[in-house]
Amino acid sequence: MAFLWPLIVLAFAYAICRFLFMLIPPNVPSIDVDASDVLDDGNQTQENSFIYIPPRGRTQQADRKVQCYEPATMKYLGYYPALTPVEVKERVAQARKAQKIWAKSSFKQRRLFLRILLNYIVKHQQLICETSSRDTGKTMVDASLGEIMTTCEKITWLLSEGERWLKPEYRSSGRSMFYKKSKVEFHPLGVIGAIVSWNYPFHNIFNPMLAAVFSGNSIVIKVSEHASWSGCFYFQIIQSALAAVGAPENLVEVITGFAETGEALVSSVDKMIFVGSPGVGKMIMRNASETLIPVTLELGGKDAFIVCEDVDVDRVACIAVRAALQSSGQNCAGAERFYVHRDIYSSFVSKVAKIVKSVSAGPPLAGKYDMGAICLQEHSEKLESLVNDALDKGAKIVVRGSFGNISEGAVDQFFPPTVIENVDHTMKLMQEEAFGPILPIMKFSTDEEAVGLANDSRYGLGCAVFSGSQRRAKKIASQIHCGVVAINDFASNYLCQSLPFGGVKDSGFGRFAGVEGLRACCLVKSVVEDRWWPFIKTKIPKPIQYPVAENSFEFQESLVELFYGLDIWDRLRALVNVIKFFTEQHSPAMGKKND
């Protein structure tokens, strides 16, 4: 035992040193980003100080402008150009030139880029969250949870583990190739294209960008026409950080526009990442098939939230409301179907109703409202139609939250948080993605029934399962066909950036985040080389050299049995046969016979 003490002391000393190293801030340069365009200081010009009225009878695309406004107040923010296909291809060509330079960059340089970004984000949280809030209508708290924390976690994971997972990975060479070394190499793909949604404008830009740039790629990101104002400001942060580390210009590009802009991007890049609806995702796949590039699709969800009868009802009810109402219902993979065991159904509905009744919607920057505005025009009408369909089929509204001080011209941009009971799967509310602050709650009697209900959906992104028995919750979750699972919690997956994120069925395929998301930005190359070069090399055995010998198949048959036979005696007999073949091939008699 005495020899263990030095090892324990060394291990303890190492842990202390690592901890102290974490406390010492690295020497990270600060960057200056011009935020004058996004600061609401009351000094805006007349051009962008009016209330925006959506045009009728013509589309924005016809004007070749992406008009930007605050959903909560309809205050005009400005506009950005809708890039033509020719302009998109020019941006991609510039990014391709930059990537060839960046592919030779060191991980030290890439880590410095990440640290500069992290330093800026932590020091400018309020600015980033206010920008996101003004552009999408979400509250500051929701912006912090969904935008800042997830992005910071992704950066810190890449800093600590990113290089490790991009280095060559050695694999077993197997039995027949025992004299070889086998490895997998990860090379940049080239130019990554991304079309991202509006619900998390900051994280949805940084998420693919960080993985692409750290793995040696360039990236061109088309931001949503519903969040272009914030997206273009976030692009300035990225540009400043890239310039600070001496990265080539145009390594990251952010473009604005509509459908034709996105279509041109798909046809120009080496891989496509898309976050959006299943309908558009299918079009992305069709376009990508023309150039046969890989595609990652994250197409939303209809996540199940299952509550067994042995839970702490107060705690789970609180989590349920947050899961349904986060980001004003603009939730990415938020819970949209609630299944509660009949033994606690009434008490659970009562607790949830009490919380929702106290929730109010209002201007998000006011700071006193739980929910902000809905980003999309006329989306509240869709939500109301889903509720009305459920009511027509027997559902009942339990409670609705309240509106705060909302300007008269923007009332339709808000939707009250709503709790609905007596729902079933004949209702559109339980089948179609709502993307809104609605809690439809349904009873179940057995675990098998809960699993069946959760799987009765064309979506398969995530789920949350709550039970007083961890084992029971895990068993239920293991049977649900989805890509993301939280046991006795909700959305904790998003703050574990070592984990892949993505779904199945109409929720798409491919993965963001984690090792899988990082390596998805790479050309995965298999490499085999001689282990003991130049002493041992591959040489084709005489029996199977051209022209093959009469006994070539018998030799090959023995070789297979030698390497893969299950019976030890059969393998020994095969070894004898193989040796015999070689002996016969080199004997004088055999040589004369062959002559």
XYZ file of C-alpha atoms in Angstrom:
595
model
C 0.000 0.000 0.000
C 2.927 2.335 0.628
C 3.607 2.798 -3.093
C 0.032 4.095 -3.591
C 0.549 7.189 -1.468
C 2.900 8.942 -3.896
C 0.396 8.309 -6.683
C -2.458 9.709 -4.587
C -0.424 12.787 -3.696
C 0.512 13.348 -7.350
C -3.094 12.948 -8.468
C -4.267 15.385 -5.795
C -1.577 17.895 -6.764
C -2.563 17.579 -10.429
C -6.229 18.227 -9.615
C -5.308 21.309 -7.555
C -3.132 22.657 -10.362
C -5.927 22.150 -12.899
C -8.357 23.968 -10.627
C -5.948 26.881 -10.080
C -5.304 27.065 -13.804
C -9.047 27.481 -14.357
C -9.027 30.448 -11.979
C -6.254 32.222 -13.899
C -7.827 34.079 -16.819
C -5.959 33.571 -20.096
C -4.593 36.597 -21.903
C -7.485 37.119 -24.315
C -7.641 40.241 -26.503
C -10.813 42.310 -26.299
C -12.659 43.311 -29.448
C -14.661 46.414 -30.229
C -17.927 45.882 -32.084
C -19.935 48.829 -33.375
C -23.340 48.404 -31.742
C -24.770 51.774 -32.724
C -27.210 50.185 -35.169
C -28.839 48.017 -32.493
C -28.771 50.335 -29.484
C -32.238 51.725 -28.771
C -31.076 55.097 -27.467
C -33.990 57.138 -28.766
C -31.873 58.830 -31.427
C -32.912 56.767 -34.423
C -33.326 58.547 -37.708
C -36.746 59.261 -39.140
C -36.199 56.446 -41.634
C -36.411 53.691 -39.025
C -38.508 55.244 -36.296
C -42.013 54.524 -37.577
C -44.444 51.660 -36.944
C -44.108 48.986 -39.595
C -47.271 48.066 -41.491
C -46.931 44.804 -43.441
C -47.634 45.327 -47.157
C -50.792 43.857 -48.623
C -51.053 42.516 -52.128
C -47.315 42.087 -52.661
C -44.531 40.168 -51.004
C -41.333 41.477 -49.497
C -39.450 39.360 -51.972
C -40.923 41.404 -54.824
C -39.268 44.491 -53.323
C -35.938 42.625 -52.927
C -35.709 43.834 -49.353
C -35.898 42.038 -46.015
C -37.896 44.397 -43.802
C -37.116 44.194 -40.080
C -39.309 45.283 -37.175
C -39.934 44.590 -33.497
C -42.759 42.021 -33.116
C -43.735 43.450 -29.714
C -44.179 47.050 -30.869
C -44.066 46.830 -34.694
C -41.360 49.500 -34.552
C -39.376 49.550 -37.789
C -35.738 48.512 -37.470
C -34.509 48.826 -41.051
C -33.962 46.536 -44.010
C -31.352 44.281 -45.610
C -30.945 43.234 -49.244
C -32.432 40.014 -50.539
C -29.383 38.582 -52.270
C -29.736 37.172 -55.770
C -28.419 33.711 -56.701
C -25.449 35.321 -58.460
C -24.557 37.307 -55.329
C -24.853 34.181 -53.166
C -22.497 32.228 -55.416
C -19.989 35.087 -55.228
C -20.077 34.969 -51.410
C -19.573 31.205 -51.444
C -16.647 31.548 -53.869
C -15.003 34.072 -51.529
C -15.595 31.760 -48.559
C -14.017 28.893 -50.497
C -10.812 30.853 -51.044
C -10.690 31.783 -47.364
C -11.212 28.167 -46.309
C -8.149 26.947 -48.187
C -6.064 29.281 -46.030
C -7.890 28.565 -42.775
C -7.603 24.784 -43.250
C -3.874 25.203 -42.495
C -4.490 27.110 -39.261
C -3.433 25.667 -35.918
C -5.752 24.603 -33.134
C -4.031 27.227 -30.997
C -5.283 29.943 -33.362
C -8.767 28.431 -33.464
C -8.943 28.262 -29.669
C -7.932 31.914 -29.413
C -10.821 32.776 -31.740
C -13.205 30.926 -29.413
C -11.812 32.601 -26.301
C -12.213 36.056 -27.847
C -15.838 35.274 -28.657
C -16.479 33.874 -25.178
C -14.916 36.916 -23.559
C -17.114 39.262 -25.609
C -20.303 37.281 -25.005
C -19.865 37.136 -21.232
C -19.137 40.870 -21.046
C -21.979 41.906 -23.380
C -24.814 39.626 -22.315
C -27.330 42.428 -21.970
C -26.619 43.835 -25.430
C -26.917 40.415 -27.069
C -30.116 39.531 -25.209
C -31.729 42.915 -25.892
C -30.948 42.540 -29.590
C -32.478 39.069 -29.664
C -35.451 40.277 -27.638
C -36.193 43.223 -29.904
C -35.939 41.135 -33.064
C -37.961 38.082 -31.975
C -40.144 39.267 -29.101
C -38.687 36.948 -26.459
C -37.945 38.057 -22.919
C -34.458 38.822 -21.617
C -34.497 35.756 -19.350
C -35.456 33.454 -22.219
C -32.758 35.010 -24.382
C -30.183 34.389 -21.665
C -31.229 30.764 -21.127
C -31.562 29.792 -24.764
C -29.008 32.046 -26.438
C -26.188 32.923 -24.035
C -25.806 29.834 -21.831
C -26.032 27.282 -24.641
C -23.538 29.178 -26.788
C -21.068 29.659 -23.925
C -21.332 25.969 -23.093
C -20.625 24.996 -26.701
C -17.551 27.224 -26.789
C -16.164 25.832 -23.523
C -16.741 22.257 -24.716
C -14.881 22.947 -27.959
C -12.050 24.575 -26.026
C -11.641 21.572 -23.751
C -12.370 18.668 -26.099
C -12.656 19.867 -29.687
C -9.071 19.216 -30.765
C -9.116 15.759 -29.213
C -12.042 14.636 -31.355
C -10.585 16.020 -34.571
C -7.216 14.304 -34.246
C -6.689 10.974 -36.039
C -8.385 8.150 -34.188
C -6.670 4.765 -34.274
C -8.820 1.679 -34.693
C -8.336 -2.081 -34.551
C -6.979 -3.600 -37.763
C -8.647 -6.948 -37.194
C -7.183 -10.429 -37.530
C -6.249 -10.644 -41.170
C -4.656 -7.177 -41.200
C -2.816 -7.500 -37.871
C 0.376 -6.192 -39.464
C -1.365 -2.903 -40.411
C -2.161 0.291 -38.507
C -5.687 1.625 -39.082
C -6.907 5.104 -38.328
C -9.641 7.596 -39.128
C -8.671 11.118 -40.170
C -10.979 14.131 -40.058
C -10.440 16.740 -42.745
C -12.475 19.908 -43.420
C -15.240 19.509 -45.976
C -14.797 22.988 -47.446
C -17.681 25.449 -47.364
C -20.536 24.640 -45.005
C -23.914 26.191 -45.771
C -26.496 26.850 -43.064
C -30.062 28.110 -43.232
C -31.219 28.842 -39.698
C -34.523 29.705 -38.071
C -35.633 32.815 -36.202
C -36.451 31.390 -32.770
C -32.897 31.556 -31.371
C -31.165 34.032 -33.699
C -27.905 34.223 -31.713
C -27.390 30.541 -30.918
C -28.661 29.354 -34.296
C -25.895 31.373 -35.986
C -23.128 30.534 -33.530
C -23.967 26.837 -33.206
C -23.069 25.758 -36.787
C -20.443 28.498 -37.154
C -18.403 27.361 -34.156
C -18.291 23.728 -35.272
C -17.533 24.626 -38.874
C -14.727 27.093 -38.167
C -13.115 25.013 -35.420
C -12.949 22.006 -37.749
C -11.213 24.068 -40.449
C -14.137 24.965 -42.689
C -15.632 28.215 -43.848
C -19.369 28.788 -43.509
C -22.065 30.837 -45.218
C -25.196 31.310 -43.102
C -28.540 32.489 -44.421
C -30.396 34.009 -41.500
C -34.168 33.985 -41.328
C -36.016 36.883 -42.920
C -37.768 37.157 -39.537
C -34.506 37.736 -37.634
C -32.119 39.393 -40.094
C -31.613 42.547 -38.030
C -30.126 40.729 -35.060
C -28.325 38.210 -37.254
C -26.386 40.887 -39.093
C -25.249 42.437 -35.803
C -24.109 39.060 -34.480
C -22.140 38.694 -37.711
C -20.155 41.807 -36.773
C -19.103 40.113 -33.525
C -17.821 37.108 -35.473
C -16.008 39.303 -38.002
C -14.236 41.254 -35.257
C -13.092 38.065 -33.517
C -11.814 36.556 -36.766
C -9.885 39.728 -37.574
C -8.320 39.659 -34.095
C -6.733 36.245 -34.765
C -5.638 37.051 -38.302
C -8.152 34.788 -40.011
C -8.764 35.379 -43.730
C -11.622 37.657 -44.721
C -14.877 36.035 -45.820
C -14.234 32.890 -43.745
C -17.701 33.417 -42.273
C -20.466 35.055 -44.272
C -24.004 35.941 -43.206
C -26.462 36.491 -46.033
C -30.044 37.745 -46.089
C -32.915 37.013 -48.416
C -35.803 34.699 -49.163
C -36.349 31.326 -50.848
C -34.213 31.872 -53.944
C -31.340 33.046 -51.760
C -31.481 29.794 -49.804
C -31.805 27.680 -52.949
C -28.675 29.260 -54.408
C -26.782 28.519 -51.203
C -27.735 24.840 -51.259
C -26.471 24.430 -54.823
C -23.103 26.048 -54.060
C -21.742 24.546 -50.816
C -20.165 21.253 -49.720
C -22.582 20.458 -46.887
C -25.942 21.862 -45.859
C -27.331 22.437 -42.369
C -30.970 23.449 -42.106
C -33.129 24.408 -39.147
C -36.788 24.906 -40.006
C -39.987 23.209 -41.119
C -40.360 19.699 -42.616
C -41.754 21.138 -45.860
C -38.754 23.346 -46.502
C -36.452 20.573 -45.277
C -37.728 18.295 -48.047
C -37.034 21.011 -50.624
C -33.507 21.378 -49.234
C -32.972 17.634 -49.703
C -34.269 17.717 -53.259
C -31.941 20.576 -54.159
C -29.002 18.963 -52.360
C -29.531 15.765 -54.362
C -28.481 17.635 -57.504
C -24.934 18.026 -56.168
C -25.040 15.034 -53.777
C -23.874 16.959 -50.730
C -24.546 15.759 -47.156
C -27.455 17.364 -45.318
C -28.298 17.800 -41.642
C -31.937 18.649 -40.934
C -33.458 19.839 -37.661
C -37.141 20.207 -38.412
C -38.826 20.922 -35.114
C -40.842 18.681 -32.884
C -43.959 17.880 -30.940
C -42.229 16.794 -27.762
C -44.036 14.651 -25.214
C -43.899 15.523 -21.507
C -44.862 12.431 -19.478
C -45.744 12.690 -15.782
C -46.180 9.532 -13.685
C -48.254 9.441 -10.510
C -45.271 9.167 -8.140
C -43.775 12.627 -8.750
C -43.555 15.846 -6.762
C -46.509 17.545 -8.452
C -45.542 21.089 -7.455
C -42.037 20.753 -8.872
C -43.051 19.071 -12.123
C -45.931 21.494 -12.738
C -43.491 24.387 -12.504
C -41.140 22.721 -14.981
C -44.047 21.926 -17.313
C -45.083 25.562 -17.575
C -41.517 26.650 -18.290
C -41.193 23.872 -20.889
C -44.313 25.015 -22.726
C -43.937 28.771 -22.467
C -40.189 29.289 -22.871
C -39.296 31.994 -25.355
C -42.921 33.086 -25.561
C -43.817 29.776 -27.106
C -41.092 30.237 -29.732
C -39.472 27.170 -28.242
C -36.985 24.993 -29.999
C -38.063 21.455 -29.188
C -40.324 22.739 -26.452
C -42.876 20.467 -24.833
C -46.145 20.547 -26.788
C -47.975 17.426 -25.542
C -48.495 16.697 -21.858
C -49.463 13.209 -20.686
C -50.307 12.917 -16.986
C -51.252 9.807 -15.016
C -54.937 9.849 -14.166
C -54.256 9.469 -10.415
C -52.709 12.937 -10.242
C -54.352 14.460 -13.309
C -56.682 16.837 -11.465
C -54.064 18.091 -9.014
C -51.508 18.550 -11.789
C -53.923 20.524 -13.989
C -54.860 22.668 -10.992
C -51.202 23.452 -10.193
C -50.391 24.258 -13.813
C -53.478 26.447 -14.147
C -52.538 28.401 -11.046
C -49.083 29.154 -12.444
C -50.326 30.051 -15.927
C -53.006 32.333 -14.525
C -50.259 34.455 -13.007
C -48.304 34.614 -16.279
C -48.640 37.811 -18.302
C -47.544 38.730 -21.799
C -46.235 42.139 -22.682
C -43.374 44.168 -24.159
C -40.359 41.943 -23.394
C -37.924 44.744 -22.643
C -40.240 46.088 -19.954
C -38.731 43.449 -17.696
C -41.888 42.641 -15.741
C -43.547 40.249 -18.178
C -43.125 36.483 -18.344
C -43.763 36.313 -22.075
C -43.084 38.552 -25.009
C -44.482 38.746 -28.513
C -44.801 36.064 -31.162
C -42.278 36.669 -33.915
C -44.247 35.549 -36.960
C -47.021 37.660 -38.441
C -50.438 36.016 -38.277
C -49.079 33.077 -36.257
C -51.507 33.878 -33.465
C -54.309 33.146 -35.933
C -52.890 29.671 -36.511
C -52.673 29.065 -32.758
C -56.263 30.185 -32.312
C -57.400 27.829 -35.071
C -55.673 24.907 -33.320
C -57.393 25.806 -30.053
C -60.782 26.176 -31.748
C -60.407 22.802 -33.481
C -59.750 21.195 -30.095
C -62.729 22.957 -28.509
C -65.000 21.839 -31.345
C -63.944 18.229 -30.649
C -64.635 18.333 -26.918
C -61.599 19.958 -25.308
C -61.968 22.569 -22.589
C -59.932 25.660 -21.759
C -58.925 25.528 -18.100
C -57.324 28.944 -17.854
C -55.653 31.643 -19.890
C -52.969 34.084 -18.868
C -53.272 37.832 -19.218
C -51.970 40.590 -21.470
C -49.934 43.449 -20.122
C -49.489 46.935 -21.530
C -49.631 46.151 -25.239
C -49.819 48.830 -27.902
C -53.082 48.857 -29.811
C -51.487 48.195 -33.197
C -49.613 45.104 -32.075
C -52.235 43.064 -30.224
C -52.247 40.286 -32.833
C -48.553 39.660 -32.181
C -49.353 38.247 -28.729
C -51.085 35.055 -27.648
C -52.178 34.343 -24.088
C -50.683 31.275 -22.367
C -53.442 28.671 -22.439
C -54.091 25.430 -20.555
C -56.432 22.930 -22.265
C -57.767 19.618 -20.940
C -59.905 16.763 -22.332
C -57.712 16.600 -25.430
C -57.073 13.544 -27.607
C -55.168 12.646 -30.737
C -58.024 13.414 -33.125
C -57.291 17.090 -32.489
C -54.824 19.048 -34.606
C -53.419 20.553 -31.426
C -51.985 17.134 -30.502
C -50.628 16.369 -33.978
C -49.399 19.602 -35.586
C -46.445 21.611 -34.344
C -47.938 24.626 -32.600
C -44.878 26.697 -31.710
C -46.948 28.566 -29.179
C -47.662 28.970 -25.446
C -50.288 26.223 -25.177
C -50.415 23.318 -22.696
C -52.746 20.526 -23.888
C -52.955 17.930 -21.077
C -54.169 14.343 -21.577
C -54.653 11.442 -19.145
C -53.024 8.036 -19.300
C -53.497 4.934 -17.147
C -50.454 2.711 -17.782
C -46.860 3.207 -18.795
C -47.531 1.280 -21.993
C -50.335 3.689 -22.870
C -48.052 6.681 -22.244
C -45.406 5.241 -24.560
C -48.005 4.593 -27.248
C -49.329 8.145 -27.029
C -45.852 9.659 -27.131
C -44.942 7.623 -30.226
C -48.207 8.506 -31.978
C -46.688 11.490 -33.754
C -44.972 12.190 -37.037
C -42.329 14.074 -35.072
C -39.541 12.542 -33.026
C -37.251 15.212 -31.662
C -37.344 14.963 -27.864
C -39.251 13.941 -24.765
C -39.207 14.390 -21.010
C -40.248 11.666 -18.540
C -40.908 12.252 -14.840
C -41.228 9.554 -12.188
C -40.268 9.048 -8.567
C -38.489 5.923 -9.781
C -35.481 6.712 -11.946
C -35.545 3.166 -13.273
C -39.177 3.484 -14.341
C -38.590 6.825 -16.046
C -35.611 5.404 -17.942
C -37.605 2.385 -19.076
C -40.398 4.585 -20.437
C -37.979 6.952 -22.155
C -36.072 4.082 -23.786
C -39.224 3.080 -25.670
C -39.965 6.511 -27.104
C -38.803 6.975 -30.686
C -36.937 10.276 -30.538
C -33.430 11.686 -30.533
C -33.319 13.682 -27.288
C -34.430 12.453 -23.848
C -34.481 14.145 -20.442
C -35.104 12.017 -17.353
C -36.879 13.884 -14.536
C -35.962 17.169 -16.165
C -36.604 19.217 -19.264
C -34.163 20.674 -21.817
C -31.086 19.779 -19.769
C -29.712 18.223 -22.977
C -29.105 21.669 -24.461
C -26.629 22.522 -21.727
C -24.714 19.281 -22.256
C -22.888 20.247 -25.428
C -20.963 16.983 -25.422
C -24.227 15.330 -26.487
C -25.505 15.198 -30.079
C -28.771 16.997 -30.810
C -31.304 15.967 -33.442
C -34.365 13.876 -34.123
C -36.038 11.220 -36.254
C -39.124 11.004 -38.449
C -40.376 14.468 -39.483
C -37.995 16.039 -36.981
C -35.170 15.360 -39.423
C -31.863 13.521 -39.243
C -28.197 14.170 -38.618
C -26.873 15.716 -35.425
C -25.620 19.037 -34.103
C -23.359 19.417 -31.085
C -21.124 16.849 -29.447
C -18.564 14.711 -31.201
C -21.122 13.706 -33.824
C -21.963 17.307 -34.741
C -18.315 18.351 -34.878
C -17.243 15.424 -37.038
C -20.264 15.939 -39.279
C -18.405 19.004 -40.586
C -15.546 16.769 -41.712
C -14.547 14.482 -44.513
C -14.099 11.217 -42.631
C -11.165 9.408 -44.209
C -10.059 5.826 -43.446
C -6.295 5.264 -43.627
C -4.383 1.950 -43.466
C -0.577 1.757 -43.353
C 2.075 -0.864 -42.587
C 2.732 -1.292 -38.884
C 6.337 -2.510 -39.288
C 7.341 -0.852 -42.555
C 9.602 -1.677 -44.373
C 10.229 -5.017 -42.685
C 6.782 -6.512 -43.246
C 4.853 -5.660 -46.393
C 1.780 -7.010 -48.074
C 2.667 -9.742 -50.548
C 0.043 -11.671 -52.448
C 0.337 -15.400 -51.598
C 1.508 -17.551 -54.489
C -1.708 -19.646 -54.765
C -3.826 -16.571 -55.540
C -1.369 -14.699 -57.741
C -2.338 -14.443 -61.405
C -2.669 -16.842 -63.036
C -4.280 -18.470 -60.020
C -3.338 -22.029 -59.092
C -5.743 -24.923 -59.303
C -5.907 -25.143 -55.521
C -6.392 -21.354 -55.031
C -9.890 -21.659 -53.560
C -8.811 -24.402 -51.149
C -6.016 -22.118 -49.969
C -8.417 -19.193 -49.487
C -10.894 -21.439 -47.696
C -8.213 -22.517 -45.215
C -7.109 -18.914 -44.735
C -10.646 -17.831 -43.809
C -11.005 -20.701 -41.343
C -7.626 -19.862 -39.816
C -8.628 -16.278 -39.059
C -12.310 -16.629 -38.283
C -13.128 -20.212 -37.332
C -14.796 -20.686 -33.949
C -13.300 -24.089 -33.111
C -9.661 -24.033 -31.999
C -8.900 -27.443 -33.559
C -10.389 -26.384 -36.898
C -8.208 -23.274 -36.841
C -5.071 -25.331 -36.076
C -5.891 -27.711 -38.917
C -6.381 -24.708 -41.210
C -2.982 -23.339 -40.122
C -1.352 -26.626 -41.067
C -3.055 -26.510 -44.474
C -1.901 -22.935 -45.115
C 1.688 -23.854 -44.230
C 1.374 -26.889 -46.463
C 0.262 -24.713 -49.389
C 3.283 -22.450 -48.980
C 5.630 -25.429 -48.611
C 4.324 -27.080 -51.754
C 4.615 -23.845 -53.714
C 8.307 -23.562 -52.867
C 9.312 -27.256 -53.162
C 11.529 -28.295 -56.147
C 9.014 -30.888 -57.250
C 6.276 -28.325 -57.420
C 8.561 -26.011 -59.310
C 9.277 -28.729 -61.927
C 5.599 -29.556 -62.170
C 4.764 -25.942 -62.820
C 7.486 -25.825 -65.450
